[in-house]
Amino acid sequence: MSYIRFENINKSFGSNHVLRGINLDINKGQLVTLLGPSGCGKSTLLRILAGLETPASGRVILDDEDITNMDPRFRNVGMVFQQYSLFPNMTVSENIAFGLKLQKKTSISDIKKYTAEVIEMVELKGKEKAYPAQLSGGQQQRVALARSIIMKPKVLLLDEPLSAVDAKLRKALQFQIREIQKRLGITLIFVTHDQDEAMIMSDVIHLFSEGKIEQSGHPIEMYTTPKTRFAAGFIGHYNILNPDEFSTITGEHSPDGFDLAIRPETVEISAEPQSPGMNAYQLTAVVVGFIPHGNVLRYTVKIAGILLQIDVLFRSFKLFEPGQTVYLTIEKRNCLAVQSSEA
Amino acid sequence: MKKNKLNKVIIAAICIYLVLPLLLTFVYSIFSEWKSVLPEGPTLKFYVHLFSDTGFLLPILRTFIISVVPVIICTILILLAMYVITVHLPWLDKYMQILCTIPYAIQGIILAIGVLSLYSGLPEPLSNRIVMLILTYCIVVLPYLYRGIKNSLNSINAALLLETAQVLGSSRFHAFFAIIVPNIVPGISVSVMLSVSILFGDFVIVNIIAGSYYTTAQIYLYRLLFESGQTSSAVVCILFALTLLMTNGALSLYSRLNKKLLVEKEE
């Protein structure tokens, strides 16, 4: 039996059917990411688990207990919001100790001890007496995290917690959250629309689209074998070709109802024709342009009016110039058949 | 440079325009006579007389009470209403807004006559003039208090703070009064002081509803106008000083509370 179970969850806001019969199992101690574009229902599912929304139908089971209609304050679920949501009139220490003080189960000396421990864990020592307005965005988010983990929740929910912090800090916080989750062995559900963040942090990714789970799996599995056009488009930077486009550039046909997805880094590009063998396609293309992406150069090339993107490791200054004719080699096994959206 | 000078001249002209009447009133109150160009016979006897006269100190006390009590009642009522609206019935907010804006459109004289004709024939306590006055004042200050509290609630994202507190184990009622209200105290205190100032200066409503029953400082001043110009000028100066003290008190309270919440970022 899984630790958290969503059974046939449906939820609507007016005429907007946000969640459509979600069935989802989450195991204890995992870091699970709900990934998807804005409005796909991932945050709503999180809020249903926290008790901040009630499903129209379906059940939520947490640790063998049906919590569907339980008051949020009795669920022992921690939640960190995108906007930090710290209490402005309380110091860092007071914010963190708020939940424990309310419970009235822990002595004042223990509360102080636990507060000091989590403050150290989130690296905020020296900021105990600071008010939220005196902290940076990253520090505020760490206070919010500490405020939740001090309660030793059964599950910790993070609703796009890093969307409001800058890219450098986001990377550091991703690492820190993962470390804390591993150290405490806590079950953590992370909501994000950032596929890179999901890939870095998760044990399991559930990809949402229009209120349904499009695909679930380990990050590597999600990246290497997307099942649908949507999954291929959302995770990674696949070149997605419809059957006509695929036929135009390769002369072969794709299975009915399927598009072909090709990862940019699996395409080899060279200035001279190669001998690809039987298991690869050799294509002639013209360079349209390129953009540096950190240590990768992303070329855009054109074949019979169809644009493809190709990633090349940025190892030398030898570049293919726009207008230059280049030769592409694509292994057939790297052309993945994905269900087209119409299918 | 020229523009700067012009700005200074404009500001100085406005200051003179605003301060001059008050200054002349004060000058008039500290001289025995002012029949020629300059006043004659400097004296503080009007002030001494006022401060030794219970007939003046009592109206001041009454004005203070009648300005503060309705504001306290109205603040508590609005906070409770806002709790219900924020936590349970958010769709009621638009009706609350309309309801609280209506008093803006009603002139004091219309409100006072309306209340008097409607409630004067009813049994106690509704027909009690003081009760009537307090409840009428509650209506007068409703828009000011509502707007202030509503804006403060919007500025702190009350709904999100409530949800956070709930997830951390707080009841919604506790969360509203233990977390939301302390965070909007600066906003509430400003609205409260504004409302008290408005009631403190009222003459129309108090005169119609309870003029002969409850002599406030404004009514006292009105009666005095026919007796002694200098004494009434002294009363005006004292009332101005009191209002100034109250406003100053509110501002320092606001900045002290706000300091805690809105300290400048260290980084």
Coordinates of C-alpha atoms in Angstrom, one line a residue:
Chain A
M1 CA 0.0 0.0 0.0
S2 CA 1.4 3.4 -1.0
Y3 CA 2.0 6.1 1.6
I4 CA -0.1 8.7 -0.2
R5 CA -3.0 7.8 -2.5
F6 CA -5.2 10.0 -4.7
E7 CA -8.2 8.0 -5.9
N8 CA -10.2 9.4 -8.8
I9 CA -9.8 13.0 -7.8
N10 CA -12.0 15.5 -9.7
K11 CA -12.1 19.2 -9.1
S12 CA -13.8 22.1 -11.0
F13 CA -13.7 25.8 -10.5
G14 CA -17.0 27.0 -12.2
S15 CA -17.0 25.5 -15.7
N16 CA -13.2 24.9 -15.6
H17 CA -12.6 21.2 -14.9
V18 CA -9.2 21.4 -13.3
L19 CA -8.6 17.8 -12.2
R20 CA -10.0 14.9 -14.2
G21 CA -10.0 11.7 -12.3
I22 CA -6.5 11.7 -10.9
N23 CA -5.2 8.4 -9.6
L24 CA -1.8 8.7 -8.0
D25 CA 0.3 6.7 -5.6
I26 CA 3.3 8.1 -3.7
N27 CA 5.7 6.1 -1.7
K28 CA 7.2 7.1 1.7
G29 CA 10.5 8.9 1.7
Q30 CA 10.3 9.9 -2.0
L31 CA 10.8 13.3 -3.6
V32 CA 8.0 13.4 -6.1
T33 CA 7.6 16.3 -8.6
L34 CA 4.3 17.3 -10.1
L35 CA 5.4 19.0 -13.3
G36 CA 3.3 20.8 -15.9
P37 CA 2.4 24.2 -17.4
S38 CA 0.4 26.8 -15.5
G39 CA -3.2 25.8 -15.0
C40 CA -2.7 22.1 -15.5
G41 CA -4.0 21.3 -12.0
K42 CA -0.8 20.4 -10.2
S43 CA -1.1 23.0 -7.5
T44 CA -4.8 22.2 -7.0
L45 CA -3.9 18.6 -6.3
L46 CA -1.3 19.8 -3.7
R47 CA -3.9 22.1 -2.1
I48 CA -6.3 19.2 -1.9
L49 CA -3.7 17.1 -0.1
A50 CA -3.1 20.0 2.3
G51 CA -6.8 20.4 2.9
L52 CA -7.0 23.9 1.4
E53 CA -9.3 22.7 -1.4
T54 CA -12.0 20.0 -1.3
P55 CA -12.3 17.6 -4.2
A56 CA -15.6 17.3 -6.0
S57 CA -15.2 13.6 -5.9
G58 CA -12.6 11.0 -5.0
R59 CA -10.5 10.2 -1.9
V60 CA -7.2 11.2 -0.4
I61 CA -5.4 8.6 1.7
L62 CA -2.4 9.6 3.8
D63 CA -0.6 7.0 5.9
D64 CA -3.6 4.6 5.7
E65 CA -6.0 7.3 6.8
D66 CA -8.7 8.9 4.7
I67 CA -8.1 12.6 5.1
T68 CA -10.4 13.8 2.3
N69 CA -12.6 15.9 4.6
M70 CA -10.2 16.4 7.4
D71 CA -9.5 20.0 8.7
P72 CA -6.1 21.1 7.4
R73 CA -4.8 21.8 10.9
F74 CA -5.1 18.1 11.9
R75 CA -3.5 16.6 8.8
N76 CA 0.1 17.1 9.8
V77 CA 1.0 18.2 6.3
G78 CA 3.7 20.9 5.9
M79 CA 3.4 23.4 3.0
V80 CA 5.7 26.0 1.6
F81 CA 4.2 28.5 -0.8
Q82 CA 5.7 30.4 -3.7
Q83 CA 5.2 33.8 -2.0
Y84 CA 7.0 32.6 1.2
S85 CA 4.0 33.7 3.3
L86 CA 6.0 34.5 6.4
F87 CA 4.2 36.3 9.2
P88 CA 5.5 39.8 8.9
N89 CA 5.1 40.7 12.6
M90 CA 7.2 37.8 13.8
T91 CA 11.0 37.3 13.8
V92 CA 12.6 34.3 12.1
S93 CA 12.6 32.3 15.4
E94 CA 9.0 33.2 16.1
N95 CA 7.9 32.2 12.6
I96 CA 9.6 28.9 12.8
A97 CA 8.3 28.1 16.3
F98 CA 4.8 29.2 15.5
G99 CA 3.4 25.7 14.8
L100 CA 5.0 24.0 17.7
K101 CA 3.8 26.7 20.1
L102 CA 0.3 26.2 18.9
Q103 CA 0.4 22.4 19.4
K104 CA 1.2 23.0 23.1
K105 CA 2.8 19.6 23.3
T106 CA 6.4 20.7 23.4
S107 CA 8.1 22.5 26.3
I108 CA 9.5 26.0 25.7
S109 CA 13.0 24.8 26.2
D110 CA 12.5 22.0 23.6
I111 CA 10.9 24.5 21.2
K112 CA 14.0 26.7 21.5
K113 CA 16.3 23.7 20.9
Y114 CA 14.4 22.5 17.8
T115 CA 14.2 26.0 16.5
A116 CA 17.9 26.4 16.8
E117 CA 18.5 23.0 15.1
V118 CA 16.4 23.8 12.0
I119 CA 17.8 27.3 11.8
E120 CA 21.2 25.7 11.6
M121 CA 19.9 23.2 9.1
V122 CA 18.7 25.9 6.7
E123 CA 21.9 28.0 7.3
L124 CA 20.2 31.0 8.9
K125 CA 22.2 31.2 12.0
G126 CA 22.6 34.8 13.1
K127 CA 19.2 35.8 11.6
E128 CA 17.1 34.5 14.4
K129 CA 15.9 37.9 15.5
A130 CA 15.5 39.4 12.0
Y131 CA 12.0 40.2 10.6
P132 CA 10.9 38.8 7.2
A133 CA 11.3 42.3 5.6
Q134 CA 15.0 42.2 6.6
L135 CA 15.7 39.0 4.7
S136 CA 16.4 38.3 1.0
G137 CA 14.0 36.2 -1.0
G138 CA 16.1 33.1 -0.6
Q139 CA 16.4 33.5 3.1
Q140 CA 12.7 34.0 3.4
Q141 CA 12.1 30.8 1.5
R142 CA 14.5 28.9 3.8
V143 CA 12.6 30.3 6.9
A144 CA 9.3 29.0 5.3
L145 CA 11.0 25.6 4.8
A146 CA 12.3 25.5 8.4
R147 CA 8.8 26.5 9.7
S148 CA 7.4 23.4 8.0
I149 CA 10.1 20.8 8.7
I150 CA 10.2 21.7 12.4
M151 CA 6.6 20.2 12.6
K152 CA 8.0 16.8 11.4
P153 CA 5.1 16.6 8.9
K154 CA 4.0 13.3 7.3
V155 CA 4.5 14.9 4.0
L156 CA 6.0 18.2 2.9
L157 CA 4.4 20.1 0.1
L158 CA 6.4 22.7 -1.9
D159 CA 4.2 24.7 -4.3
E160 CA 6.6 26.3 -6.8
P161 CA 8.9 27.5 -3.9
L162 CA 11.8 28.6 -6.1
S163 CA 9.9 30.6 -8.8
A164 CA 10.5 33.9 -7.1
V165 CA 14.3 33.5 -6.5
D166 CA 17.1 34.2 -9.0
A167 CA 18.7 31.5 -11.1
K168 CA 21.9 31.1 -9.0
L169 CA 20.1 31.0 -5.7
R170 CA 17.6 28.6 -7.1
K171 CA 20.3 26.1 -7.9
A172 CA 21.7 26.4 -4.4
L173 CA 18.2 26.0 -2.9
Q174 CA 17.4 23.0 -5.1
F175 CA 20.5 21.3 -3.7
Q176 CA 19.7 22.3 -0.2
I177 CA 16.1 21.1 -0.3
R178 CA 17.2 17.7 -1.8
E179 CA 19.9 17.4 1.0
I180 CA 17.4 18.1 3.7
Q181 CA 14.9 15.7 2.3
K182 CA 17.4 12.9 2.1
R183 CA 18.8 13.7 5.6
L184 CA 15.3 13.7 7.2
G185 CA 13.9 10.9 5.0
I186 CA 10.8 13.0 4.6
T187 CA 8.2 12.5 1.9
L188 CA 8.2 15.6 -0.3
I189 CA 6.0 16.6 -3.1
F190 CA 7.4 19.4 -5.2
V191 CA 5.3 21.4 -7.7
T192 CA 7.1 23.2 -10.5
H193 CA 6.7 24.2 -14.2
D194 CA 10.5 24.1 -14.7
Q195 CA 11.5 20.8 -16.3
D196 CA 15.2 21.2 -15.4
E197 CA 14.3 21.7 -11.7
A198 CA 12.1 18.5 -11.9
M199 CA 15.0 16.6 -13.5
I200 CA 17.5 17.7 -10.9
M201 CA 15.4 17.1 -7.8
S202 CA 13.0 14.2 -8.3
D203 CA 12.9 10.5 -7.6
V204 CA 9.7 10.4 -9.6
I205 CA 8.1 12.9 -12.0
H206 CA 4.4 13.1 -12.7
L207 CA 3.8 15.2 -15.8
F208 CA 0.4 17.0 -15.8
S209 CA -1.5 18.3 -18.7
E210 CA -5.0 19.7 -18.7
G211 CA -6.0 18.1 -15.4
K212 CA -4.6 14.7 -16.2
I213 CA -1.4 12.8 -15.6
E214 CA 0.3 12.6 -19.0
Q215 CA 3.2 10.4 -18.0
S216 CA 4.9 9.3 -14.8
G217 CA 8.4 8.0 -14.3
H218 CA 12.0 8.4 -13.2
P219 CA 13.6 11.6 -14.5
I220 CA 15.9 9.8 -16.9
E221 CA 13.0 7.6 -18.2
M222 CA 10.9 10.7 -18.7
Y223 CA 13.6 12.4 -20.6
T224 CA 14.7 9.5 -22.8
T225 CA 11.4 7.9 -23.5
P226 CA 8.6 10.5 -23.7
K227 CA 5.3 8.8 -24.5
T228 CA 3.4 11.7 -26.0
R229 CA 4.1 14.7 -28.1
F230 CA 3.2 16.9 -25.1
A231 CA 5.7 15.0 -22.9
A232 CA 8.5 15.3 -25.5
G233 CA 7.8 19.0 -25.9
F234 CA 7.7 19.7 -22.2
I235 CA 10.6 17.7 -21.0
G236 CA 13.8 18.5 -22.8
H237 CA 14.1 20.2 -26.2
Y238 CA 12.9 17.6 -28.6
N239 CA 12.6 18.3 -32.3
I240 CA 9.1 17.0 -32.9
L241 CA 8.2 16.1 -36.5
N242 CA 4.7 15.2 -37.7
P243 CA 4.4 12.2 -40.1
D244 CA 4.5 14.4 -43.2
E245 CA 7.6 16.3 -42.0
F246 CA 9.4 13.1 -41.0
S247 CA 8.6 11.5 -44.4
T248 CA 9.8 14.7 -46.2
I249 CA 13.3 14.6 -44.6
T250 CA 13.9 10.9 -44.3
G251 CA 11.7 9.3 -47.0
E252 CA 10.2 6.9 -44.4
H253 CA 6.8 6.7 -42.7
S254 CA 6.0 6.9 -39.0
P255 CA 3.4 4.7 -37.4
D256 CA -0.2 6.0 -37.6
G257 CA -1.1 8.5 -34.8
F258 CA 2.5 9.0 -33.9
D259 CA 4.9 11.8 -34.3
L260 CA 8.7 11.5 -34.2
A261 CA 10.8 13.1 -31.5
I262 CA 14.5 13.6 -31.9
R263 CA 16.7 15.0 -29.1
P264 CA 19.0 17.9 -30.4
E265 CA 22.1 16.3 -28.8
T266 CA 21.6 13.0 -30.6
V267 CA 22.0 14.6 -34.0
E268 CA 25.6 14.6 -35.3
I269 CA 26.6 17.6 -37.5
S270 CA 29.6 17.8 -39.8
A271 CA 30.9 19.9 -42.6
E272 CA 31.7 16.8 -44.7
P273 CA 29.3 13.9 -45.7
Q274 CA 29.6 10.9 -43.4
S275 CA 28.9 7.2 -44.0
P276 CA 26.1 6.6 -41.6
G277 CA 25.4 2.9 -42.3
M278 CA 22.0 1.2 -42.3
N279 CA 20.8 2.2 -38.9
A280 CA 21.1 6.0 -39.4
Y281 CA 19.8 8.7 -41.6
Q282 CA 22.1 11.0 -43.5
L283 CA 20.6 14.4 -44.2
T284 CA 21.8 17.5 -45.9
A285 CA 20.9 20.8 -44.3
V286 CA 21.7 24.5 -44.3
V287 CA 22.6 26.3 -41.1
V288 CA 20.2 29.1 -40.2
G289 CA 21.8 30.3 -37.1
F290 CA 23.1 29.4 -33.7
I291 CA 22.7 30.4 -30.0
P292 CA 25.2 29.7 -27.2
H293 CA 23.6 27.9 -24.3
G294 CA 26.3 27.8 -21.7
N295 CA 28.6 24.9 -22.7
V296 CA 26.3 24.0 -25.6
L297 CA 25.9 25.6 -29.0
R298 CA 22.4 25.2 -30.3
Y299 CA 22.3 25.3 -34.1
T300 CA 19.1 25.8 -36.1
V301 CA 19.3 24.1 -39.5
K302 CA 16.8 23.9 -42.4
I303 CA 16.0 20.8 -44.4
A304 CA 13.4 21.1 -47.1
G305 CA 11.8 24.0 -45.3
I306 CA 11.7 22.1 -42.0
L307 CA 13.7 23.5 -39.1
L308 CA 15.7 21.3 -36.7
Q309 CA 17.7 22.2 -33.6
I310 CA 21.0 20.5 -32.9
D311 CA 23.1 20.8 -29.8
V312 CA 26.8 20.6 -30.0
L313 CA 29.2 20.7 -27.1
F314 CA 31.0 24.0 -27.2
R315 CA 34.5 22.6 -27.3
S316 CA 36.2 24.8 -29.9
F317 CA 35.8 28.0 -31.8
K318 CA 35.2 26.2 -35.0
L319 CA 31.7 27.1 -35.8
F320 CA 29.3 26.4 -38.7
E321 CA 28.4 29.7 -40.3
P322 CA 24.8 30.6 -41.2
G323 CA 24.2 29.6 -44.9
Q324 CA 26.8 26.8 -44.8
T325 CA 25.7 23.4 -46.0
V326 CA 26.1 20.7 -43.3
Y327 CA 25.5 17.0 -43.1
L328 CA 23.5 15.5 -40.3
T329 CA 23.6 11.9 -39.0
I330 CA 20.6 10.7 -37.0
E331 CA 20.6 7.2 -35.5
K332 CA 17.2 5.6 -36.2
R333 CA 17.0 4.4 -32.6
N334 CA 17.1 8.1 -31.5
C335 CA 13.9 8.8 -33.5
L336 CA 11.2 8.2 -30.9
A337 CA 7.6 7.6 -31.8
V338 CA 5.4 9.7 -29.6
Q339 CA 1.6 9.8 -29.6
S340 CA 0.5 12.9 -31.4
S341 CA -1.9 15.2 -29.5
E342 CA -4.7 14.3 -31.9
A343 CA -4.4 10.5 -31.2
Chain B
M1 CA 17.1 77.8 -10.5
K2 CA 14.2 80.0 -11.4
K3 CA 11.8 77.1 -11.3
N4 CA 13.1 76.3 -7.8
K5 CA 12.4 79.8 -6.6
L6 CA 8.9 79.7 -8.0
N7 CA 8.2 76.5 -6.2
K8 CA 9.4 78.0 -2.9
V9 CA 7.2 81.0 -3.4
I10 CA 4.1 78.8 -4.2
I11 CA 4.7 76.7 -1.1
A12 CA 5.2 79.8 1.1
A13 CA 2.0 81.3 -0.2
I14 CA 0.0 78.1 0.5
C15 CA 1.5 77.9 4.0
I16 CA 0.6 81.5 4.7
Y17 CA -2.9 81.0 3.4
L18 CA -3.4 77.9 5.6
V19 CA -1.7 79.2 8.8
L20 CA -2.8 82.9 8.7
P21 CA -6.4 82.4 9.9
L22 CA -5.2 80.2 12.8
L23 CA -2.4 82.6 13.7
L24 CA -4.8 85.6 13.7
T25 CA -7.3 83.7 15.8
F26 CA -4.6 82.9 18.3
V27 CA -3.4 86.5 18.4
Y28 CA -7.0 87.7 18.9
S29 CA -7.3 85.3 21.8
I30 CA -4.3 86.7 23.7
F31 CA -5.2 90.3 23.6
S32 CA -8.0 92.2 25.4
E33 CA -9.0 94.3 22.4
W34 CA -8.5 94.6 18.7
K35 CA -10.2 97.6 17.4
S36 CA -7.5 99.5 15.5
V37 CA -4.7 98.1 13.3
L38 CA -2.9 96.3 16.1
P39 CA -4.4 94.5 19.0
E40 CA -4.0 95.9 22.5
G41 CA -3.5 94.6 26.0
P42 CA -1.8 91.3 25.9
T43 CA -3.5 88.8 28.3
L44 CA -3.9 85.1 29.0
K45 CA -7.1 85.6 31.0
F46 CA -9.3 83.9 28.4
Y47 CA -7.2 80.7 28.6
V48 CA -7.1 80.9 32.4
H49 CA -10.8 81.3 32.5
L50 CA -11.4 78.4 30.2
F51 CA -9.1 76.0 32.0
S52 CA -10.6 76.9 35.4
D53 CA -14.2 76.5 34.1
T54 CA -15.7 73.0 34.3
G55 CA -18.3 74.2 31.8
F56 CA -15.5 74.0 29.2
L57 CA -13.5 71.0 30.5
L58 CA -16.6 68.8 30.6
P59 CA -17.5 69.4 26.9
I60 CA -13.9 68.6 26.0
L61 CA -14.2 65.3 27.9
R62 CA -17.6 64.6 26.3
T63 CA -16.2 65.3 22.8
F64 CA -13.4 62.9 23.5
I65 CA -15.8 60.1 24.7
I66 CA -18.3 60.6 21.9
S67 CA -15.4 60.5 19.4
V68 CA -13.7 57.4 20.7
V69 CA -16.6 55.1 21.7
P70 CA -18.3 54.9 18.2
V71 CA -14.9 54.3 16.6
I72 CA -14.1 51.4 18.9
I73 CA -17.5 49.8 18.4
C74 CA -17.3 50.3 14.6
T75 CA -13.7 48.9 14.4
I76 CA -14.7 45.8 16.3
L77 CA -17.8 45.3 14.1
I78 CA -15.8 45.7 10.9
L79 CA -13.1 43.4 12.0
L80 CA -15.6 40.7 12.8
A81 CA -17.4 41.3 9.5
M82 CA -14.0 41.2 7.7
Y83 CA -13.2 37.9 9.4
V84 CA -16.4 36.4 8.1
I85 CA -15.8 37.7 4.6
T86 CA -12.2 36.8 4.4
V87 CA -12.5 33.4 5.9
H88 CA -16.0 32.1 5.1
L89 CA -17.9 34.3 2.6
P90 CA -15.5 36.1 0.2
W91 CA -18.4 36.7 -2.2
L92 CA -20.0 39.1 0.3
D93 CA -17.2 41.5 0.0
K94 CA -18.7 43.4 -3.0
Y95 CA -21.9 44.0 -1.0
M96 CA -19.9 45.1 2.0
Q97 CA -18.1 47.6 -0.2
I98 CA -21.3 49.1 -1.5
L99 CA -22.8 49.2 2.0
C100 CA -19.8 50.9 3.4
T101 CA -19.6 53.5 0.7
I102 CA -23.2 54.7 1.0
P103 CA -22.5 56.9 4.1
Y104 CA -20.0 58.9 2.0
A105 CA -23.0 60.1 -0.1
I106 CA -25.2 61.1 2.8
Q107 CA -24.7 64.5 4.2
G108 CA -24.5 64.9 8.0
I109 CA -27.7 67.0 8.2
I110 CA -29.7 64.4 6.2
L111 CA -28.4 61.6 8.3
A112 CA -29.0 63.3 11.6
I113 CA -32.6 64.4 10.7
G114 CA -33.3 60.9 9.3
V115 CA -32.1 59.1 12.4
L116 CA -34.0 61.5 14.7
S117 CA -37.3 61.2 12.9
L118 CA -37.0 57.4 12.6
Y119 CA -35.9 56.6 16.2
S120 CA -37.1 59.4 18.4
G121 CA -40.6 57.8 19.0
L122 CA -39.2 54.4 19.8
P123 CA -38.7 53.0 23.3
E124 CA -35.4 53.2 25.2
P125 CA -32.5 52.6 24.5
L126 CA -33.1 53.3 20.8
S127 CA -34.6 56.7 21.5
N128 CA -31.9 57.6 23.9
R129 CA -30.1 60.6 22.4
I130 CA -26.6 59.4 23.4
V131 CA -27.2 55.9 22.0
M132 CA -28.6 57.5 18.9
L133 CA -25.6 59.7 18.5
I134 CA -23.1 56.9 19.1
L135 CA -24.8 54.7 16.5
T136 CA -25.1 57.5 14.0
Y137 CA -21.4 58.2 14.4
C138 CA -20.8 54.5 13.8
I139 CA -22.4 55.0 10.4
V140 CA -20.4 58.2 9.7
V141 CA -17.0 56.6 10.3
L142 CA -17.9 53.3 8.6
P143 CA -16.4 54.1 5.2
Y144 CA -13.1 55.4 6.6
L145 CA -12.6 52.4 8.9
Y146 CA -13.7 49.9 6.3
R147 CA -11.4 51.3 3.6
G148 CA -8.4 51.5 5.9
I149 CA -8.9 47.9 7.1
K150 CA -9.7 46.6 3.7
N151 CA -6.6 48.2 2.1
S152 CA -4.4 46.8 4.9
L153 CA -5.8 43.3 4.4
N154 CA -5.1 43.5 0.7
S155 CA -1.5 44.7 1.3
I156 CA -0.6 41.7 3.4
N157 CA -2.3 38.9 1.3
A158 CA -4.5 37.9 4.2
A159 CA -5.9 34.8 2.4
L160 CA -2.5 33.3 2.0
L161 CA -1.4 34.0 5.5
L162 CA -4.6 32.4 6.8
E163 CA -3.9 29.3 4.7
T164 CA -0.4 29.1 6.0
A165 CA -1.5 29.4 9.6
Q166 CA -4.1 26.7 9.1
V167 CA -1.6 24.3 7.6
L168 CA 0.6 25.0 10.7
G169 CA -2.2 24.0 13.0
S170 CA -4.1 27.2 13.7
S171 CA -7.9 27.5 13.6
R172 CA -9.2 30.2 11.2
F173 CA -10.5 32.4 14.0
H174 CA -7.2 32.2 15.8
A175 CA -5.3 32.8 12.7
F176 CA -7.3 35.9 11.8
F177 CA -7.0 37.6 15.2
A178 CA -3.5 36.3 16.1
I179 CA -1.8 36.8 12.7
I180 CA -3.9 39.0 10.4
V181 CA -5.0 41.7 12.9
P182 CA -1.5 42.3 14.4
N183 CA -0.2 42.8 10.9
I184 CA -2.8 45.4 10.0
V185 CA -2.6 47.4 13.2
P186 CA -0.7 50.3 11.6
G187 CA -3.5 50.6 9.0
I188 CA -6.2 50.2 11.6
S189 CA -4.7 52.9 13.8
V190 CA -4.5 55.4 11.0
S191 CA -8.1 54.8 10.1
V192 CA -9.1 55.0 13.8
M193 CA -7.3 58.3 14.3
L194 CA -8.8 59.8 11.1
S195 CA -12.3 58.7 12.2
V196 CA -11.8 60.1 15.7
S197 CA -10.6 63.4 14.2
I198 CA -13.7 63.6 12.0
L199 CA -16.0 63.0 14.9
F200 CA -14.0 65.4 17.1
G201 CA -14.8 68.2 14.7
D202 CA -18.4 67.4 14.1
F203 CA -21.0 70.0 14.9
V204 CA -23.9 69.3 12.6
I205 CA -24.9 65.8 13.7
V206 CA -24.3 66.3 17.4
N207 CA -26.2 69.6 17.4
I208 CA -29.3 68.1 15.7
I209 CA -29.4 64.8 17.6
A210 CA -28.2 65.7 21.1
G211 CA -27.5 69.4 21.1
S212 CA -29.3 70.2 24.3
Y213 CA -28.6 66.9 26.0
Y214 CA -25.0 66.5 25.4
T215 CA -22.9 69.6 25.1
T216 CA -19.7 68.9 23.3
A217 CA -16.8 71.3 22.7
Q218 CA -18.2 72.2 19.3
I219 CA -21.6 73.1 20.7
Y220 CA -19.9 75.0 23.5
L221 CA -17.9 76.9 21.0
Y222 CA -21.0 77.7 19.0
R223 CA -22.8 79.1 22.0
L224 CA -19.7 81.1 23.0
L225 CA -19.5 82.8 19.6
F226 CA -22.4 85.1 20.7
E227 CA -20.8 85.9 24.0
S228 CA -17.1 86.6 23.6
G229 CA -15.0 86.6 20.4
Q230 CA -11.8 86.2 22.3
T231 CA -12.9 83.3 24.4
S232 CA -14.3 81.5 21.4
S233 CA -11.0 82.1 19.6
A234 CA -9.2 80.6 22.6
V235 CA -11.5 77.6 22.4
V236 CA -10.6 77.2 18.7
C237 CA -6.9 77.3 19.5
I238 CA -7.3 74.7 22.3
L239 CA -9.3 72.4 20.0
F240 CA -6.7 72.8 17.3
A241 CA -3.9 72.0 19.7
L242 CA -5.8 68.9 20.9
T243 CA -6.4 67.7 17.4
L244 CA -2.8 68.3 16.5
L245 CA -1.7 66.3 19.6
M246 CA -4.0 63.4 18.6
T247 CA -2.8 63.4 15.0
N248 CA 0.8 63.5 16.1
G249 CA 0.1 60.7 18.5
A250 CA -1.4 58.6 15.7
L251 CA 1.5 59.3 13.4
S252 CA 4.2 58.4 15.9
L253 CA 2.2 55.2 16.8
Y254 CA 1.9 54.4 13.1
S255 CA 5.7 54.8 12.5
R256 CA 6.5 52.9 15.6
L257 CA 4.4 49.9 14.6
N258 CA 5.4 50.1 11.0
K259 CA 9.1 50.2 11.9
K260 CA 8.8 46.7 13.2
L261 CA 7.0 45.4 10.1
L262 CA 8.7 47.4 7.4
V263 CA 12.3 47.7 8.4
E264 CA 14.5 48.6 5.5
K265 CA 16.1 45.6 3.9
E266 CA 19.6 44.9 5.1
E267 CA 20.7 43.8 1.7

